[in-house]
Coordinates of C-alpha atoms in Angstrom, one line a residue:
Chain A
M1 CA -30.2 4.3 -1.7
S2 CA -27.0 6.4 -1.7
E3 CA -24.0 4.8 -0.1
P4 CA -23.6 5.4 3.6
R5 CA -20.4 7.5 3.4
T6 CA -19.8 10.8 5.0
L7 CA -16.9 12.6 3.4
A8 CA -13.7 13.4 5.3
P9 CA -11.8 16.6 5.2
P10 CA -8.7 16.0 3.0
E11 CA -6.2 16.5 5.8
R12 CA -5.1 15.1 9.2
R13 CA -6.5 17.1 12.1
V14 CA -6.1 16.9 15.8
A15 CA -8.9 16.0 18.2
V16 CA -8.5 16.6 22.0
V17 CA -8.8 13.6 24.2
S18 CA -11.5 14.1 26.7
G19 CA -11.6 10.7 28.3
V20 CA -9.8 7.4 28.6
E21 CA -11.8 4.7 30.3
R22 CA -10.8 1.2 31.0
I23 CA -13.4 -1.4 30.5
G24 CA -12.1 -4.8 31.4
A25 CA -9.5 -5.8 28.7
Y26 CA -10.4 -2.8 26.6
C27 CA -10.0 0.9 26.6
V28 CA -12.5 3.5 25.4
I29 CA -10.9 6.7 24.1
T30 CA -13.1 9.7 23.7
A31 CA -11.9 12.8 21.8
H32 CA -13.5 16.1 20.9
D33 CA -13.3 16.7 17.1
G34 CA -13.9 20.4 16.6
S35 CA -13.5 20.5 12.8
G36 CA -14.6 17.2 11.3
P37 CA -18.1 16.2 10.2
R38 CA -20.6 15.5 12.9
N39 CA -22.4 12.7 11.1
P40 CA -20.1 9.8 10.5
R41 CA -22.1 6.6 9.4
P42 CA -21.9 3.5 11.6
G43 CA -19.2 1.2 10.1
Q44 CA -17.1 4.1 8.9
F45 CA -13.6 4.4 10.4
Y46 CA -10.9 6.9 11.3
M47 CA -7.1 6.6 10.9
L48 CA -5.7 7.3 14.4
A49 CA -2.3 8.3 15.7
T50 CA -1.2 10.3 18.8
E51 CA -0.2 13.9 18.1
E52 CA 3.0 13.4 20.1
C53 CA 5.4 10.5 20.4
W54 CA 4.0 8.4 17.6
G55 CA 7.1 6.2 17.2
G56 CA 10.0 5.1 19.3
G57 CA 8.1 2.3 20.9
S58 CA 8.8 -1.4 20.6
D59 CA 11.0 -2.0 17.5
E60 CA 11.0 1.8 16.9
R61 CA 7.3 1.7 16.0
P62 CA 4.5 2.8 15.5
Y63 CA 5.0 4.7 12.2
L64 CA 1.7 4.3 10.3
P65 CA -1.6 5.5 11.7
R66 CA -4.1 2.7 12.8
A67 CA -7.6 2.2 11.4
F68 CA -10.5 2.1 14.0
S69 CA -14.2 2.1 13.4
Y70 CA -15.8 4.7 15.6
A71 CA -17.8 3.2 18.5
R72 CA -20.0 6.3 19.2
A73 CA -20.3 9.9 18.0
Y74 CA -22.2 12.5 20.0
V75 CA -22.8 15.9 18.6
E76 CA -21.6 18.7 20.9
P77 CA -22.2 22.4 20.6
D78 CA -18.8 23.0 19.0
G79 CA -18.0 19.7 17.3
V80 CA -18.5 16.0 17.9
A81 CA -17.3 13.6 20.6
L82 CA -15.9 10.5 19.0
S83 CA -15.2 7.4 20.9
F84 CA -13.1 4.4 19.9
L85 CA -12.8 1.0 21.5
L86 CA -9.3 -0.6 21.5
E87 CA -7.2 -3.3 23.1
A88 CA -3.5 -2.6 23.7
I89 CA -1.9 -5.5 21.8
G90 CA 1.0 -3.9 19.9
P91 CA 3.1 -0.7 19.6
G92 CA 0.3 1.4 18.0
T93 CA -2.5 0.3 20.3
E94 CA -0.2 0.5 23.4
R95 CA 0.6 4.1 22.5
L96 CA -3.0 5.0 21.9
A97 CA -4.1 3.4 25.2
A98 CA -1.5 5.5 27.0
L99 CA -3.2 8.8 25.9
R100 CA -4.3 11.1 28.7
P101 CA -7.1 13.8 28.8
D102 CA -6.1 17.0 26.9
E103 CA -3.5 15.2 24.7
G104 CA -3.9 15.3 21.0
L105 CA -5.4 12.4 18.9
A106 CA -4.4 12.9 15.3
L107 CA -7.0 11.6 12.9
V108 CA -8.2 11.4 9.3
G109 CA -11.8 10.5 8.7
P110 CA -14.5 9.4 8.6
L111 CA -13.5 7.0 5.9
G112 CA -15.0 4.1 4.0
I113 CA -18.5 3.0 3.4
G114 CA -20.7 2.1 6.5
F115 CA -23.6 -0.2 7.1
R116 CA -26.8 0.1 5.0
A117 CA -30.2 0.2 6.6
P118 CA -32.0 -3.1 6.9
P119 CA -34.5 -4.1 4.2
D120 CA -38.2 -3.5 5.4
G121 CA -39.6 -6.2 7.6
F122 CA -36.2 -7.8 8.4
R123 CA -35.2 -8.0 12.1
P124 CA -31.6 -6.7 12.5
I125 CA -29.3 -9.1 14.3
L126 CA -25.9 -7.5 15.3
V127 CA -23.1 -10.0 15.8
G128 CA -19.8 -8.9 17.3
G129 CA -16.6 -10.7 18.1
G130 CA -14.2 -9.1 20.6
I131 CA -13.1 -5.6 19.5
G132 CA -15.5 -6.0 16.5
A133 CA -18.3 -4.9 18.9
A134 CA -17.2 -1.3 18.3
P135 CA -19.1 -0.3 15.1
L136 CA -22.2 -2.2 16.4
L137 CA -22.5 0.3 19.3
C138 CA -23.3 3.2 17.1
L139 CA -25.3 1.0 14.7
Q140 CA -27.5 -0.2 17.6
E141 CA -28.4 3.4 18.4
E142 CA -29.6 4.0 14.8
L143 CA -31.7 0.9 14.5
D144 CA -34.9 -0.1 16.3
E145 CA -35.4 -3.5 18.0
T146 CA -32.0 -5.0 17.5
T147 CA -30.9 -8.4 18.8
V148 CA -27.3 -8.2 19.8
L149 CA -25.0 -11.3 20.0
L150 CA -21.5 -10.9 21.3
G151 CA -18.6 -13.3 21.6
F152 CA -15.5 -12.7 23.8
R153 CA -12.4 -14.6 24.8
S154 CA -12.7 -14.1 28.5
A155 CA -14.7 -12.3 31.3
A156 CA -12.4 -9.3 31.1
H157 CA -13.2 -8.9 27.4
A158 CA -16.9 -9.6 28.0
Q159 CA -17.2 -6.4 30.1
A160 CA -17.6 -4.5 26.9
A161 CA -21.1 -6.1 26.6
A162 CA -22.2 -3.5 29.2
L163 CA -21.7 -0.7 26.6
F164 CA -24.7 -1.9 24.7
S165 CA -28.2 -1.0 25.6
G166 CA -30.8 -3.7 26.4
E167 CA -29.5 -7.2 27.1
P168 CA -27.1 -8.6 24.6
K169 CA -26.6 -12.3 24.5
V170 CA -23.0 -13.2 25.3
A171 CA -20.9 -16.2 24.6
T172 CA -17.3 -16.6 25.9
D173 CA -14.6 -19.1 24.9
D174 CA -14.1 -20.1 28.5
G175 CA -17.7 -20.0 29.7
S176 CA -16.8 -17.4 32.3
V177 CA -19.7 -15.1 31.2
G178 CA -22.8 -16.2 29.3
Q179 CA -22.7 -19.4 27.4
Q180 CA -19.6 -21.3 26.6
A181 CA -20.0 -21.2 22.9
L182 CA -19.0 -19.4 19.7
V183 CA -21.1 -16.3 18.8
S184 CA -21.9 -18.0 15.5
E185 CA -23.6 -20.7 17.5
L186 CA -25.8 -18.1 19.1
L187 CA -26.5 -16.8 15.7
A188 CA -27.5 -20.2 14.4
A189 CA -30.0 -20.6 17.2
E190 CA -31.5 -17.1 16.5
L191 CA -31.9 -17.9 12.8
D192 CA -33.4 -21.3 13.6
A193 CA -36.0 -19.5 15.8
D194 CA -36.7 -16.7 13.2
P195 CA -35.1 -16.7 9.8
G196 CA -36.7 -13.4 8.8
A197 CA -33.6 -11.5 9.9
T198 CA -30.7 -9.4 8.4
V199 CA -27.3 -9.8 9.9
Y200 CA -24.7 -7.1 10.7
A201 CA -21.4 -8.6 11.8
C202 CA -17.9 -7.4 12.8
G203 CA -15.2 -9.5 14.4
P204 CA -12.2 -11.7 13.6
P205 CA -11.9 -13.5 10.3
A206 CA -12.8 -17.0 11.5
M207 CA -16.0 -15.6 13.1
L208 CA -17.0 -13.6 10.0
E209 CA -16.4 -16.7 7.9
A210 CA -18.7 -18.7 10.2
V211 CA -21.4 -15.9 10.0
R212 CA -21.0 -15.7 6.2
A213 CA -21.4 -19.5 5.7
L214 CA -24.4 -19.6 8.1
C215 CA -26.2 -16.7 6.3
A216 CA -25.3 -18.1 2.9
E217 CA -26.8 -21.5 3.8
R218 CA -30.1 -19.9 5.0
D219 CA -30.3 -17.1 2.4
V220 CA -30.1 -14.5 5.1
P221 CA -28.8 -11.1 4.0
A222 CA -25.6 -10.1 5.9
Q223 CA -23.3 -7.1 5.9
L224 CA -19.8 -7.8 7.2
A225 CA -17.4 -5.1 8.5
L226 CA -14.0 -6.5 7.7
E227 CA -10.5 -5.6 8.8
S228 CA -7.2 -5.5 7.0
G229 CA -3.9 -3.9 7.6
M230 CA -4.0 -0.4 6.1
A231 CA -1.3 2.3 5.6
C232 CA -3.5 5.2 4.5
G233 CA -7.2 4.6 4.7
F234 CA -8.2 6.5 1.6
G235 CA -7.2 4.3 -1.4
A236 CA -3.7 5.5 -1.9
C237 CA -1.6 2.5 -0.8
F238 CA -3.5 -0.4 -2.2
G239 CA -2.4 -2.4 0.9
C240 CA -5.8 -3.5 2.3
V241 CA -7.3 -5.6 -0.5
V242 CA -9.5 -8.6 0.1
P243 CA -10.5 -11.1 -2.5
T244 CA -14.1 -10.8 -3.6
T245 CA -16.3 -12.0 -6.4
D246 CA -15.2 -8.8 -8.2
G247 CA -11.5 -9.5 -7.7
Y248 CA -9.4 -7.6 -5.1
L249 CA -11.2 -4.7 -3.5
R250 CA -9.6 -2.0 -1.3
L251 CA -11.4 -2.2 2.1
C252 CA -10.7 1.4 2.8
V253 CA -12.7 2.8 -0.1
D254 CA -14.9 -0.1 -1.2
G255 CA -15.5 -1.3 2.4
P256 CA -14.9 -1.9 5.2
V257 CA -18.6 -3.1 5.1
L258 CA -19.2 -5.5 2.4
D259 CA -22.3 -7.6 1.5
A260 CA -21.5 -11.2 2.6
D261 CA -22.5 -12.5 -0.8
R262 CA -19.6 -10.6 -2.4
L263 CA -17.2 -12.8 -0.6
E264 CA -16.5 -16.5 -1.4
T265 CA -14.7 -16.8 2.0
V266 CA -13.4 -14.5 4.7
L267 CA -9.7 -15.1 5.1
Chain B
M1 CA 6.8 28.7 -9.6
T2 CA 9.0 25.8 -10.7
E3 CA 9.8 24.9 -14.2
L4 CA 10.3 21.2 -14.9
C5 CA 11.2 20.1 -18.4
G6 CA 9.5 23.1 -19.9
V7 CA 6.3 22.5 -17.9
S8 CA 5.3 25.3 -15.4
L9 CA 4.3 24.1 -12.0
R10 CA 3.0 26.3 -9.2
G11 CA 5.7 24.7 -6.9
P12 CA 8.2 21.9 -6.6
V13 CA 6.2 19.2 -4.7
L14 CA 5.0 16.2 -6.6
N15 CA 3.8 12.8 -5.3
G16 CA 5.7 9.6 -5.9
S17 CA 4.1 7.3 -8.4
G18 CA 1.8 4.8 -6.7
T19 CA 1.5 6.7 -3.4
F20 CA -1.7 8.6 -4.1
D21 CA -4.8 7.6 -6.0
A22 CA -6.5 10.9 -6.8
I23 CA -9.6 9.1 -8.0
A24 CA -10.0 7.1 -4.8
A25 CA -9.1 10.1 -2.7
R26 CA -11.9 12.1 -4.4
R27 CA -14.4 9.4 -3.2
A28 CA -13.2 9.8 0.4
F29 CA -12.7 13.6 0.4
G30 CA -15.0 14.9 -2.3
D31 CA -14.4 18.2 -4.1
A32 CA -12.4 19.5 -1.1
L33 CA -9.5 17.4 -2.5
L34 CA -9.5 19.4 -5.7
E35 CA -9.9 22.7 -3.9
R36 CA -6.9 21.9 -1.7
F37 CA -5.0 19.6 -4.0
P38 CA -1.8 18.5 -2.1
F39 CA 0.6 18.4 -5.0
D40 CA 2.0 20.8 -7.7
A41 CA 1.9 18.0 -10.3
F42 CA 0.2 14.7 -10.1
V43 CA 2.1 11.4 -11.0
S44 CA -0.2 8.5 -11.8
K45 CA 0.1 5.0 -10.5
T46 CA 2.1 2.9 -13.0
I47 CA 0.1 1.5 -15.8
T48 CA 1.0 -1.6 -17.8
L49 CA -0.2 -2.8 -21.2
E50 CA -2.4 -5.5 -19.8
P51 CA -4.6 -5.2 -16.6
R52 CA -3.0 -6.6 -13.4
Q53 CA -4.8 -7.5 -10.2
G54 CA -1.6 -7.2 -8.1
N55 CA 0.0 -9.4 -5.5
P56 CA -2.0 -11.5 -3.0
P57 CA -2.4 -10.0 0.4
P58 CA -0.8 -9.3 2.9
R59 CA 0.7 -6.4 1.1
L60 CA 2.1 -4.3 3.9
W61 CA 4.5 -4.5 6.8
E62 CA 5.4 -1.7 9.2
T63 CA 9.1 -1.2 9.8
P64 CA 11.0 1.1 12.1
A65 CA 10.2 4.6 10.7
G66 CA 8.8 3.2 7.5
M67 CA 7.1 0.3 5.8
I68 CA 7.4 -2.4 3.2
N69 CA 4.9 -2.7 0.4
S70 CA 4.3 -5.6 -2.0
I71 CA 1.5 -4.3 -4.1
G72 CA 2.4 -5.7 -7.5
L73 CA 1.3 -2.8 -9.7
P74 CA -2.5 -3.5 -9.9
N75 CA -4.0 -1.4 -12.7
K76 CA -6.6 -1.5 -15.4
G77 CA -4.2 -1.8 -18.2
L78 CA -3.6 0.7 -21.0
E79 CA -7.1 0.5 -22.5
G80 CA -8.9 0.7 -19.2
F81 CA -6.7 3.6 -18.1
L82 CA -7.2 5.6 -21.3
A83 CA -11.0 5.0 -21.2
S84 CA -11.9 5.5 -17.5
D85 CA -9.0 7.0 -15.5
L86 CA -7.3 9.4 -17.8
P87 CA -10.4 11.7 -18.4
E88 CA -10.8 12.0 -14.6
L89 CA -7.1 12.6 -13.9
G90 CA -7.2 15.2 -16.7
R91 CA -9.6 17.3 -14.6
L92 CA -7.1 17.6 -11.7
P93 CA -6.0 21.2 -11.1
V94 CA -2.3 20.4 -11.7
P95 CA -0.3 19.0 -14.6
L96 CA -0.4 15.2 -15.1
V97 CA 2.5 12.9 -15.3
V98 CA 1.6 9.3 -16.3
S99 CA 3.9 6.5 -15.2
V100 CA 4.2 3.5 -17.5
M101 CA 6.0 0.2 -17.3
G102 CA 6.6 -2.4 -20.0
F103 CA 8.0 -5.9 -19.7
S104 CA 9.8 -5.4 -23.0
R105 CA 11.0 -2.4 -24.9
E106 CA 8.3 -2.9 -27.5
E107 CA 5.6 -2.9 -24.8
L108 CA 7.1 0.2 -23.3
A109 CA 7.1 1.9 -26.7
Q110 CA 3.5 1.0 -27.3
L111 CA 2.5 2.5 -23.9
V112 CA 4.6 5.7 -24.5
A113 CA 3.0 6.3 -27.9
A114 CA -0.6 5.7 -26.7
V115 CA -0.3 7.8 -23.5
G116 CA 1.9 10.5 -25.1
E117 CA -0.7 11.5 -27.7
R118 CA -3.3 12.3 -25.1
D119 CA -3.8 16.0 -24.4
E120 CA -4.4 15.4 -20.6
V121 CA -0.8 14.3 -20.3
S122 CA 2.0 16.7 -19.6
M123 CA 4.9 14.3 -19.1
L124 CA 5.6 10.6 -19.0
E125 CA 7.5 8.7 -16.4
L126 CA 9.2 5.4 -17.3
N127 CA 9.1 3.0 -14.4
V128 CA 12.2 0.8 -15.2
S129 CA 12.2 -1.2 -12.0
C130 CA 11.0 -4.3 -13.7
P131 CA 12.6 -7.3 -15.4
N132 CA 12.9 -7.2 -19.2
V133 CA 11.3 -10.5 -20.1
E134 CA 13.7 -10.7 -23.1
T135 CA 16.9 -10.5 -21.1
G136 CA 15.8 -11.2 -17.5
L137 CA 17.6 -8.1 -16.4
I138 CA 16.0 -5.4 -14.4
M139 CA 16.0 -2.6 -16.9
G140 CA 16.8 0.2 -14.5
A141 CA 19.6 -1.7 -12.7
D142 CA 21.8 -1.6 -15.7
P143 CA 23.0 1.5 -17.6
A144 CA 23.0 -0.2 -21.1
E145 CA 19.5 -1.7 -20.6
T146 CA 18.2 1.6 -19.5
A147 CA 19.8 3.4 -22.5
L148 CA 18.3 0.9 -24.9
A149 CA 14.8 1.3 -23.4
V150 CA 14.9 5.1 -23.5
E151 CA 16.3 5.1 -27.1
R152 CA 13.5 2.8 -28.2
V153 CA 10.7 5.0 -26.8
R154 CA 12.3 8.4 -27.4
G155 CA 10.9 8.8 -30.9
E156 CA 7.3 7.8 -29.8
T157 CA 6.5 11.1 -28.1
A158 CA 7.7 14.7 -28.1
K159 CA 6.6 15.1 -24.5
P160 CA 9.1 15.1 -21.6
L161 CA 10.3 11.7 -20.5
V162 CA 11.2 11.2 -16.9
V163 CA 13.1 8.0 -16.0
K164 CA 12.3 6.7 -12.5
L165 CA 15.5 5.2 -11.2
T166 CA 15.8 2.2 -8.8
P167 CA 18.1 2.4 -5.8
N168 CA 18.6 -1.3 -6.2
A169 CA 21.4 -0.7 -8.7
T170 CA 25.2 -0.9 -8.3
D171 CA 25.6 2.7 -9.6
P172 CA 22.4 4.8 -10.0
A173 CA 24.5 7.7 -11.2
A174 CA 25.7 5.7 -14.2
V175 CA 22.2 4.6 -14.9
A176 CA 21.1 8.2 -14.8
A177 CA 23.8 9.3 -17.1
A178 CA 22.8 6.5 -19.6
A179 CA 19.2 7.7 -19.5
E180 CA 20.3 11.3 -20.2
G181 CA 22.5 10.1 -23.1
A182 CA 19.6 8.3 -24.6
G183 CA 17.3 11.3 -24.5
A184 CA 15.6 11.4 -21.1
N185 CA 14.5 14.9 -20.0
A186 CA 14.6 14.2 -16.3
V187 CA 15.3 11.5 -13.8
S188 CA 13.4 10.8 -10.5
L189 CA 14.7 8.8 -7.6
V190 CA 14.5 6.8 -5.4
N191 CA 12.1 4.0 -5.9
T192 CA 11.7 1.7 -2.9
L193 CA 14.6 -0.4 -1.6
K194 CA 14.1 -4.1 -1.8
G195 CA 13.2 -5.5 1.6
M196 CA 11.6 -8.5 3.4
A197 CA 9.8 -9.3 6.6
L198 CA 9.1 -12.7 8.2
D199 CA 5.8 -13.8 9.8
P200 CA 6.7 -13.9 13.5
Q201 CA 4.8 -17.1 14.0
S202 CA 5.8 -19.2 11.0
G203 CA 9.1 -17.7 10.0
E204 CA 7.9 -17.6 6.4
P205 CA 7.8 -14.4 4.3
W206 CA 5.0 -12.2 5.6
L207 CA 4.2 -10.5 2.3
G208 CA 2.1 -12.3 -0.3
G209 CA 4.7 -11.3 -2.9
R210 CA 7.5 -12.6 -0.5
T211 CA 9.7 -9.5 -0.9
G212 CA 8.7 -5.8 -1.2
G213 CA 9.9 -2.3 -1.3
V214 CA 11.0 -0.3 1.8
S215 CA 9.9 3.4 2.0
G216 CA 9.6 6.1 4.6
P217 CA 12.1 8.0 6.8
A218 CA 14.0 4.7 7.2
I219 CA 15.5 5.2 3.7
R220 CA 15.9 9.0 3.7
A221 CA 19.7 9.1 4.2
I222 CA 20.2 6.6 1.5
A223 CA 18.0 8.4 -0.9
L224 CA 19.7 11.8 -0.2
E225 CA 23.1 10.3 -1.1
Q226 CA 21.8 8.8 -4.3
V227 CA 20.1 12.1 -5.3
A228 CA 23.3 14.0 -4.7
A229 CA 25.4 11.4 -6.7
V230 CA 22.9 11.5 -9.6
A231 CA 22.6 15.3 -9.6
S232 CA 26.3 15.6 -10.0
A233 CA 26.4 13.1 -12.9
V234 CA 23.7 14.6 -15.1
E235 CA 22.6 18.0 -16.5
I236 CA 18.9 17.2 -16.7
P237 CA 16.6 17.9 -13.8
V238 CA 16.4 15.5 -10.9
I239 CA 13.2 14.8 -8.9
G240 CA 14.3 13.7 -5.5
M241 CA 12.3 11.6 -3.1
G242 CA 12.7 9.0 -0.3
G243 CA 11.3 9.4 3.2
I244 CA 10.7 13.2 3.0
S245 CA 8.2 14.1 5.7
N246 CA 8.8 17.9 6.3
G247 CA 10.0 21.0 4.5
R248 CA 13.5 21.0 6.0
Q249 CA 14.1 17.5 4.6
A250 CA 12.7 18.6 1.2
A251 CA 15.1 21.5 1.3
D252 CA 17.9 19.0 1.9
F253 CA 17.0 17.2 -1.3
I254 CA 17.0 20.5 -3.2
A255 CA 20.3 21.4 -1.7
A256 CA 21.6 18.0 -2.9
G257 CA 20.7 19.0 -6.5
A258 CA 17.0 18.1 -6.9
T259 CA 14.9 20.5 -9.0
A260 CA 11.7 19.1 -7.5
V261 CA 10.8 16.7 -4.7
A262 CA 8.1 14.0 -4.4
I263 CA 6.2 12.9 -1.3
G264 CA 5.2 9.2 -0.9
T265 CA 4.8 7.4 2.3
E266 CA 4.2 10.6 4.3
S267 CA 0.9 11.1 2.4
F268 CA -0.3 7.8 3.9
R269 CA -0.1 9.4 7.3
D270 CA -1.6 12.7 6.2
P271 CA -3.3 13.1 2.8
A272 CA -2.4 16.8 3.0
A273 CA 1.3 16.2 3.6
G274 CA 2.3 17.5 0.1
R275 CA 0.6 20.9 0.8
R276 CA 2.1 21.1 4.3
I277 CA 5.6 20.3 3.1
A278 CA 5.3 22.8 0.2
A279 CA 4.4 25.5 2.8
E280 CA 7.2 24.5 5.1
L281 CA 9.7 24.4 2.2
N282 CA 8.7 27.9 1.3
D283 CA 9.4 29.0 4.9
V284 CA 12.8 27.2 4.9
S285 CA 13.7 28.9 1.5
L286 CA 12.9 32.3 2.9
S287 CA 15.1 31.7 6.0
I288 CA 18.1 30.6 4.0
G289 CA 20.9 33.1 4.7
T290 CA 19.8 33.5 8.2
P291 CA 22.8 32.8 10.5
T292 CA 22.3 29.6 12.5
T293 CA 24.5 27.6 14.8
R294 CA 26.4 24.8 12.9
S295 CA 26.5 21.7 15.0
T296 CA 25.3 18.1 15.0
P297 CA 21.9 18.3 16.8
V298 CA 22.0 16.5 20.1

């Protein structure tokens, strides 16, 4: 099977923001990309910046673009509508969240290697933690019969569960929505009930490590979408490496989706 | 057209070593990268004699108008580079400059000899921002050390040798003059400035390598001064870089005495930055002589 990677044009371009929607603690930015490829693969990401006023925020930042998996891509007559899920937690995400319709979203992408299709006969379980739900949204649309397990900090964050179709199972740290549990505990229960599954996960490192360990114990194949600070997104800066069984790999060109068995641990 | 050390380039915009991986970029962008290649010559990431995996992460920190990197020169080593990377870099549509670093003069000489004999290579760049294990001194911080290194390798190749100067030196112009006296054909500057960031939670160094190199617009004024000082101290061409992000700024480096410029951190923000800056620089050059108001912009 060829690797799930759609090539990006070799330059930054500007998409036009068409919508900014607040969903609890998160924000969904949708932008019309008139010149990029219309078929990004779930798990691929874009480097984002605002066209205007990128800089001059807290501590005179942001300066570098920020990497975001796309959440959804809808083909339109003259391009593609890309949406991104984000939480305003620092100077870059705060500036992105302040975008308004008709403003420019500068982007490079799609970048990296996305999720591979499940092996025949394996039931896909999608496991998301917090903002890590984003790449699972477009993945769910491509797969049949998925089980979706989501973990969030609070009720405000858990509102993002409504973006999924069907009825995702939700866990929250404070028990305000769904079970008071870790999403990895939901996964353990699913695998106990039916181990013939394949796991797709994205979320914070501690969650991914718990998922990796669970799947390794039970011999369940898993693909993890990892995150790391990135300057460029296309292999130039060598900043986003993660340790793997093959040494350091750049997440931007060799990931961000990696087979869990290539990792000894998720840091 | 620009001529640099006898090599004809279609223009004066290069990349800084270690700021663009043409092989990885081809995986992300496909053949469109070669059709719209962003630079007029391509400078490889620095190679060393032995393979290196580089520094442990985290390797990056964003600063006001710039960043700190602590990458640690990961590379396949001389043998791996010659076998797998060089043939691919040789197919780029522009001349190739290979950057090398040795931890002793003998190592450097071995690298220069092996790389210099390959037809794919138009020029070599000596990255002297490393400690000489024999003396403990940073080669490029000291004029005498730099002269000894360049003298040792000069006889190993007839191809042009560019010495990449470090800004972390007391007197970069004296180092440049020493390199010229020992047979260098050009100098390039600036490399990154030494910098540090602390983890806001622990107060410990954030970067896996503890310290790193600062780049981006944050260092441009410092780089411009060093380029001007070096250009007035040597006759050989100067390749100027340090936070250049548009054609106007590239024109400043050329006005300060640079023959060519290099783009580094700006390429992280836009892979086509080199091409854009070359076009802007061309427009700036055409408008020179047009009367403008002289004032400090407010």
